[in-house]
Tab-separated table of C-alpha atoms in Angstrom:
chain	number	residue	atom	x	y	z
A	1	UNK	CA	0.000	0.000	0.000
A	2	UNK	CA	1.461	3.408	-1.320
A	3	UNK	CA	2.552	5.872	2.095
A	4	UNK	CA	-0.573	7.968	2.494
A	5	UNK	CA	0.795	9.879	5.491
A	6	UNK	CA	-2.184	9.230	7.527
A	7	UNK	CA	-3.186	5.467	8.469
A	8	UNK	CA	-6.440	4.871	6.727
A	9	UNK	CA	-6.432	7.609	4.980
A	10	UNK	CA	-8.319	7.364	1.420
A	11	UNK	CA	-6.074	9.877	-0.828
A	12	UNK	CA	-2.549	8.044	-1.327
A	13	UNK	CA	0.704	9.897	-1.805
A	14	UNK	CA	1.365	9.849	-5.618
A	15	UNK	CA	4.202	7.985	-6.436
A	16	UNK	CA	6.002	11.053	-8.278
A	17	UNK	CA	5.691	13.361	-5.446
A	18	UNK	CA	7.395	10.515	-3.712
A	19	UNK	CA	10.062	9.932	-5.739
A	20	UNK	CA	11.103	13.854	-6.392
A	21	UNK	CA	10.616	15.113	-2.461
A	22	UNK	CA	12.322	11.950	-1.037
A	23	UNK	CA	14.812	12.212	-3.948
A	24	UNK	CA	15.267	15.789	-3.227
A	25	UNK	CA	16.735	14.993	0.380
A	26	UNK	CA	19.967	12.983	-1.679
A	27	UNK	CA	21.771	16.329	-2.061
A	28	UNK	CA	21.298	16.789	1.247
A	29	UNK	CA	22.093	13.708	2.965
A	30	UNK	CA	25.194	13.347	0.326
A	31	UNK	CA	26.712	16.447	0.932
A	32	UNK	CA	26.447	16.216	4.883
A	33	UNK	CA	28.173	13.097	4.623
A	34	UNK	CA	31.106	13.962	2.685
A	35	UNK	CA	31.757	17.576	4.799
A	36	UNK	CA	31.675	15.274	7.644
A	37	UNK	CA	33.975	12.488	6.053
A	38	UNK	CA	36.091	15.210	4.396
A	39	UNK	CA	36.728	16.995	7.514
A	40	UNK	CA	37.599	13.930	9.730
A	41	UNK	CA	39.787	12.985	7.129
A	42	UNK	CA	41.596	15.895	7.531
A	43	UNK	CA	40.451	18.162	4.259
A	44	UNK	CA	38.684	21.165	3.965
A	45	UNK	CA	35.015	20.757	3.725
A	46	UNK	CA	34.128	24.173	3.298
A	47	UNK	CA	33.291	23.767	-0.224
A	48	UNK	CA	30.580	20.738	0.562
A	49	UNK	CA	29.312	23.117	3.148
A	50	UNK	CA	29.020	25.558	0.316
A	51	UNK	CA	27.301	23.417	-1.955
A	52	UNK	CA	25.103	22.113	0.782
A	53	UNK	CA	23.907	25.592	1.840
A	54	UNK	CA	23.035	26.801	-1.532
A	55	UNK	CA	21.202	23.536	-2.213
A	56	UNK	CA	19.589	24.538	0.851
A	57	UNK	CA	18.660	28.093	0.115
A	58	UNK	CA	17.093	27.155	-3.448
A	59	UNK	CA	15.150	24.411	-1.986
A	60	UNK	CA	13.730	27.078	0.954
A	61	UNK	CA	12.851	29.196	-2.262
A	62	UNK	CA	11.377	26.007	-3.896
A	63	UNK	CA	8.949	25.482	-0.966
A	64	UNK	CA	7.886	28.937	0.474
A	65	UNK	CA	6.660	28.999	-3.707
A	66	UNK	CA	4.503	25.971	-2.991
A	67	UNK	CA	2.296	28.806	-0.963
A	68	UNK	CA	2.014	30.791	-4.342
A	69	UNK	CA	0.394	28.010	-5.868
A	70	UNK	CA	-1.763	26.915	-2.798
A	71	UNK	CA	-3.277	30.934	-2.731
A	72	UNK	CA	-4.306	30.645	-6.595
A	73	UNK	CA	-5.406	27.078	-6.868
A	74	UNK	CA	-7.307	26.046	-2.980
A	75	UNK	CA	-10.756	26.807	-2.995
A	76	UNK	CA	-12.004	28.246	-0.454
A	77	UNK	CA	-9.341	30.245	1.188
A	78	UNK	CA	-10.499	34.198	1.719
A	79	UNK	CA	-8.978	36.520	-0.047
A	80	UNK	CA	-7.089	37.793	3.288
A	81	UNK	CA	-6.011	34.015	3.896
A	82	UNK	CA	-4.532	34.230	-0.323
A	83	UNK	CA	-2.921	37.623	0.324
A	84	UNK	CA	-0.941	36.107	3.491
A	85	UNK	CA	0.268	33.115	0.966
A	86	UNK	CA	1.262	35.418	-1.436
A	87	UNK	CA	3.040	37.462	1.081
A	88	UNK	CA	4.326	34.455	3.285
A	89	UNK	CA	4.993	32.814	-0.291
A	90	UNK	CA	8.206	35.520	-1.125
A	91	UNK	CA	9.859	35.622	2.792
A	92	UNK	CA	11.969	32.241	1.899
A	93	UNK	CA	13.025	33.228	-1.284
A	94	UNK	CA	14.438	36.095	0.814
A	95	UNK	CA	15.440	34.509	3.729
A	96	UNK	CA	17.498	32.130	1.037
A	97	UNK	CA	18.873	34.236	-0.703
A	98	UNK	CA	20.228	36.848	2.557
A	99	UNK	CA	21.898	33.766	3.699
A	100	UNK	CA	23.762	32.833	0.477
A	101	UNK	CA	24.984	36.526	1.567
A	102	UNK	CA	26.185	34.925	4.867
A	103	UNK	CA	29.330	33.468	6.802
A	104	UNK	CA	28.246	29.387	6.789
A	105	UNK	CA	27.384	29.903	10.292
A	106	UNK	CA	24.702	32.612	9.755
A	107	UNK	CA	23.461	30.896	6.807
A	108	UNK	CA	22.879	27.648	8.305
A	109	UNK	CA	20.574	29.456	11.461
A	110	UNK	CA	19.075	31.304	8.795
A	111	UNK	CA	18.194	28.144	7.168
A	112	UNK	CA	17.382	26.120	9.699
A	113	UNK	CA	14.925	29.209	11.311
A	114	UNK	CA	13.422	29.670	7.708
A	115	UNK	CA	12.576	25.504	6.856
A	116	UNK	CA	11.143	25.360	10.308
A	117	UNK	CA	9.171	28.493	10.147
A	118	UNK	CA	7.858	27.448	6.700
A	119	UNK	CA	6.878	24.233	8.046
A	120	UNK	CA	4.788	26.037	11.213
A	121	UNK	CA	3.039	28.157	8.077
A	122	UNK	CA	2.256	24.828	6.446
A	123	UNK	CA	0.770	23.215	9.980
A	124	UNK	CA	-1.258	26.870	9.619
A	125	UNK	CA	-2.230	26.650	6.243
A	126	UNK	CA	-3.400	22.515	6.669
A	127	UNK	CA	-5.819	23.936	9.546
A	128	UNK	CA	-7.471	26.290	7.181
A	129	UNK	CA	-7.985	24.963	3.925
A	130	UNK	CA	-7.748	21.318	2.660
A	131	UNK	CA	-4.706	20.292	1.719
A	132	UNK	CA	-3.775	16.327	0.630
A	133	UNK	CA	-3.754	14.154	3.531
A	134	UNK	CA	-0.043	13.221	3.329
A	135	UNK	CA	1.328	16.555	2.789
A	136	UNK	CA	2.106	17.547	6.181
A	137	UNK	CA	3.853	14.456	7.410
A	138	UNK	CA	5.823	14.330	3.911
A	139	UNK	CA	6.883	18.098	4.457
A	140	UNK	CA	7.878	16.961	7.745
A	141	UNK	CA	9.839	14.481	7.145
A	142	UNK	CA	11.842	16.227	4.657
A	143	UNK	CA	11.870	19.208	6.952
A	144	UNK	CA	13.796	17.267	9.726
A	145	UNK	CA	16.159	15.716	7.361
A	146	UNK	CA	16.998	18.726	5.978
A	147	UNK	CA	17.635	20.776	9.194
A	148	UNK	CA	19.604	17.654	10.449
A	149	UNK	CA	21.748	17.437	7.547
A	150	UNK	CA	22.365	21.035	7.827
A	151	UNK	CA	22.903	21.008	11.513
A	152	UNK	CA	25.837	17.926	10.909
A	153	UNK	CA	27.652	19.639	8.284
A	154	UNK	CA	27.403	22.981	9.502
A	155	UNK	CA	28.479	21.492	13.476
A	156	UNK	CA	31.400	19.154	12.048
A	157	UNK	CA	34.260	21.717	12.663
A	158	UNK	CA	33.516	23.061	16.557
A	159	UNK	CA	32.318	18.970	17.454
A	160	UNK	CA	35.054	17.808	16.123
A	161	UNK	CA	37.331	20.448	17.878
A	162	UNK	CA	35.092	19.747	21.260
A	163	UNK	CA	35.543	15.817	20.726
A	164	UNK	CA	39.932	16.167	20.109
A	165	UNK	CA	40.920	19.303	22.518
């Protein structure tokens, strides 16, 4: 049985959104890894961590856009509830982009701060309107992978410096 999100619940998860938002999290998980292998291995990761955080910041922009879509496409929402996801729908483009402006350190809290924030606007917009069944618990799960892959490969230099002095 396909992973609905909800047990019981009668509207599946399509198998494409599966494969491109869990497939979306290799970049993530890929690069973490290798800052964390290249830096206990005694090279300069800084360039994964790079890579990692603008992979990051384009897929904030990628998802605070999903509330563009939900504003002109939900029926039902008021026209005060569209103009907040048109609003709210343009912050983590900007968030994203600020922190590609950013020491690593900066722009992995502004990262972090802006998927978790986005996912407390999507926990918002599920209460109002009626979104698929299995969206919130797929945008959570990639949520927390994201933030933890961010959190390991932005932490690996001062644990590693904690763990050896």
């Amino acid at each position: 049985m396909p992973d609905t999100g909800l047990p019981g619940s009668a509207e599946p998860l399509p198998r494409a959104v599966a494969w491109l938002g869990y497939g979306g999290l290799l970049p993530f998980v890929g690069l973490a890894a290798i800052s964390v292998v290249a830096h206990l291995s005694g090279h300069n990761p800084a360039a994964w961590q790079t890579a990692l955080l603008a992979y990051g910041a384009a897929i904030l922009s990628f998802v605070g856009a999903l509330h563009w879509g939900f504003a002109m496409t939900l029926r039902g929402m008021s026209p005060a509830q569209q103009t907040a996801s048109f609003v709210w729908s343009v912050v983590p483009a900007l968030v994203a982009w600020v922190a590609l402006l950013a020491s690593p350190v900066v722009a992995t809290a502004l990262l972090l701060a802006g998927f978790c924030v986005h996912y407390w606007r999507d926990r918002r917009l599920a209460a109002q309107t009626d979104l698929p069944f299995w969206y919130l618990p797929m945008r959570f799960r990639l949520t927390l992978v994201a933030c933890l892959c961010l959190v390991l490969s932005g932490t690996v230099d001062p644990l590693h410096a904690f763990v050896a002095g």
